[in-house]
Amino acid sequence: MLEQVTPQSLAPVTSAQVVILAVIVMALTMAGSWLWVLIDLLTWPSSTWDSSGLSRARWVSRVFLLGWIGAVWYMHSARRHLKTTYAEVRSARKDHHNLG
């Protein structure tokens, strides 16, 4: 015979369980962000790194050693510079191609 579920039979969620769940979600978010940053910095073309004057190896080291702090630093500094350099390189190539 099936047991009926009543509000009294359900265990209440404690505040400790909510805190644990929040910590788990935050840790997974931080780890996922860190991994995304690491993949992002490894996928930029070498020509972009060279043109920007930045060192890919140095940034990989920073992200590994500093964790999510290094990831935030990369996002606010190196990635912006890489995006600008990449756009400039693409624009220069397009202009050169149109002239030829």
Short mmCIF file of C-alpha atoms in Angstrom, two decimals:
data_model
loop_
_atom_site.label_atom_id
_atom_site.label_comp_id
_atom_site.label_asym_id
_atom_site.label_seq_id
_atom_site.Cartn_x
_atom_site.Cartn_y
_atom_site.Cartn_z
CA MET A 1 0.00 0.00 0.00
CA LEU A 2 1.27 3.50 -0.86
CA GLU A 3 2.01 5.88 1.93
CA GLN A 4 0.36 9.29 1.70
CA VAL A 5 2.59 12.33 1.74
CA THR A 6 1.51 14.99 4.19
CA PRO A 7 3.12 18.32 5.06
CA GLN A 8 4.11 16.86 8.40
CA SER A 9 5.91 13.97 6.74
CA LEU A 10 8.12 16.28 4.69
CA ALA A 11 11.35 17.24 6.41
CA PRO A 12 11.76 21.02 6.63
CA VAL A 13 14.74 22.57 4.95
CA THR A 14 17.10 24.02 7.52
CA SER A 15 19.03 27.24 7.14
CA ALA A 16 22.27 25.23 7.31
CA GLN A 17 21.19 23.27 4.23
CA VAL A 18 20.44 26.50 2.39
CA VAL A 19 23.88 27.87 3.27
CA ILE A 20 25.58 24.65 2.15
CA LEU A 21 23.69 24.73 -1.14
CA ALA A 22 24.63 28.40 -1.68
CA VAL A 23 28.31 27.63 -1.01
CA ILE A 24 28.22 24.70 -3.45
CA VAL A 25 26.60 26.82 -6.16
CA MET A 26 29.14 29.62 -5.60
CA ALA A 27 32.07 27.20 -5.72
CA LEU A 28 30.82 25.62 -8.95
CA THR A 29 30.28 29.05 -10.49
CA MET A 30 33.78 30.19 -9.55
CA ALA A 31 35.35 26.96 -10.83
CA GLY A 32 33.40 27.19 -14.08
CA SER A 33 34.40 30.82 -14.57
CA TRP A 34 38.04 29.98 -13.90
CA LEU A 35 37.94 27.15 -16.42
CA TRP A 36 36.24 29.35 -19.03
CA VAL A 37 38.93 32.03 -18.58
CA LEU A 38 41.69 29.45 -18.92
CA ILE A 39 40.16 28.09 -22.14
CA ASP A 40 39.64 31.64 -23.43
CA LEU A 41 43.22 32.72 -22.91
CA LEU A 42 44.53 29.51 -24.51
CA THR A 43 42.41 29.92 -27.65
CA TRP A 44 43.54 33.41 -28.68
CA PRO A 45 45.81 33.21 -31.76
CA SER A 46 49.53 33.55 -31.09
CA SER A 47 49.65 36.47 -33.52
CA THR A 48 47.23 38.39 -31.31
CA TRP A 49 49.34 37.74 -28.22
CA ASP A 50 52.48 38.81 -30.09
CA SER A 51 50.86 41.96 -31.51
CA SER A 52 49.47 42.96 -28.12
CA GLY A 53 52.83 42.64 -26.38
CA LEU A 54 51.37 40.32 -23.77
CA SER A 55 52.75 36.95 -22.71
CA ARG A 56 50.37 34.00 -22.89
CA ALA A 57 52.62 31.95 -20.58
CA ARG A 58 52.65 34.72 -17.98
CA TRP A 59 48.86 34.98 -18.01
CA VAL A 60 48.39 31.20 -17.78
CA SER A 61 50.71 31.23 -14.76
CA ARG A 62 48.79 34.08 -13.15
CA VAL A 63 45.44 32.38 -13.63
CA PHE A 64 46.77 29.07 -12.29
CA LEU A 65 48.52 30.59 -9.29
CA LEU A 66 45.89 33.17 -8.33
CA GLY A 67 42.77 31.15 -9.19
CA TRP A 68 39.63 33.17 -9.66
CA ILE A 69 41.45 36.38 -8.66
CA GLY A 70 43.78 35.83 -11.63
CA ALA A 71 40.74 35.09 -13.79
CA VAL A 72 39.10 38.39 -12.85
CA TRP A 73 42.39 40.21 -13.43
CA TYR A 74 42.69 38.60 -16.89
CA MET A 75 39.11 39.56 -17.80
CA HIS A 76 39.53 43.19 -16.80
CA SER A 77 42.97 43.74 -18.23
CA ALA A 78 44.47 41.29 -20.73
CA ARG A 79 41.27 40.16 -22.45
CA ARG A 80 40.22 43.73 -23.22
CA HIS A 81 43.66 44.43 -24.67
CA LEU A 82 43.55 41.22 -26.72
CA LYS A 83 40.11 42.06 -28.13
CA THR A 84 41.28 45.51 -29.19
CA THR A 85 44.46 44.14 -30.76
CA TYR A 86 42.54 41.38 -32.56
CA ALA A 87 40.11 43.92 -34.04
CA GLU A 88 42.99 46.12 -35.19
CA VAL A 89 44.83 43.19 -36.79
CA ARG A 90 41.68 42.03 -38.59
CA SER A 91 40.97 45.55 -39.80
CA ALA A 92 44.54 45.95 -41.09
CA ARG A 93 44.35 42.61 -42.92
CA LYS A 94 41.01 43.54 -44.45
CA ASP A 95 42.38 46.92 -45.61
CA HIS A 96 45.49 45.24 -47.04
CA HIS A 97 43.32 42.67 -48.83
CA ASN A 98 41.10 45.40 -50.34
CA LEU A 99 44.12 47.35 -51.59
CA GLY A 100 45.58 44.35 -53.38
#
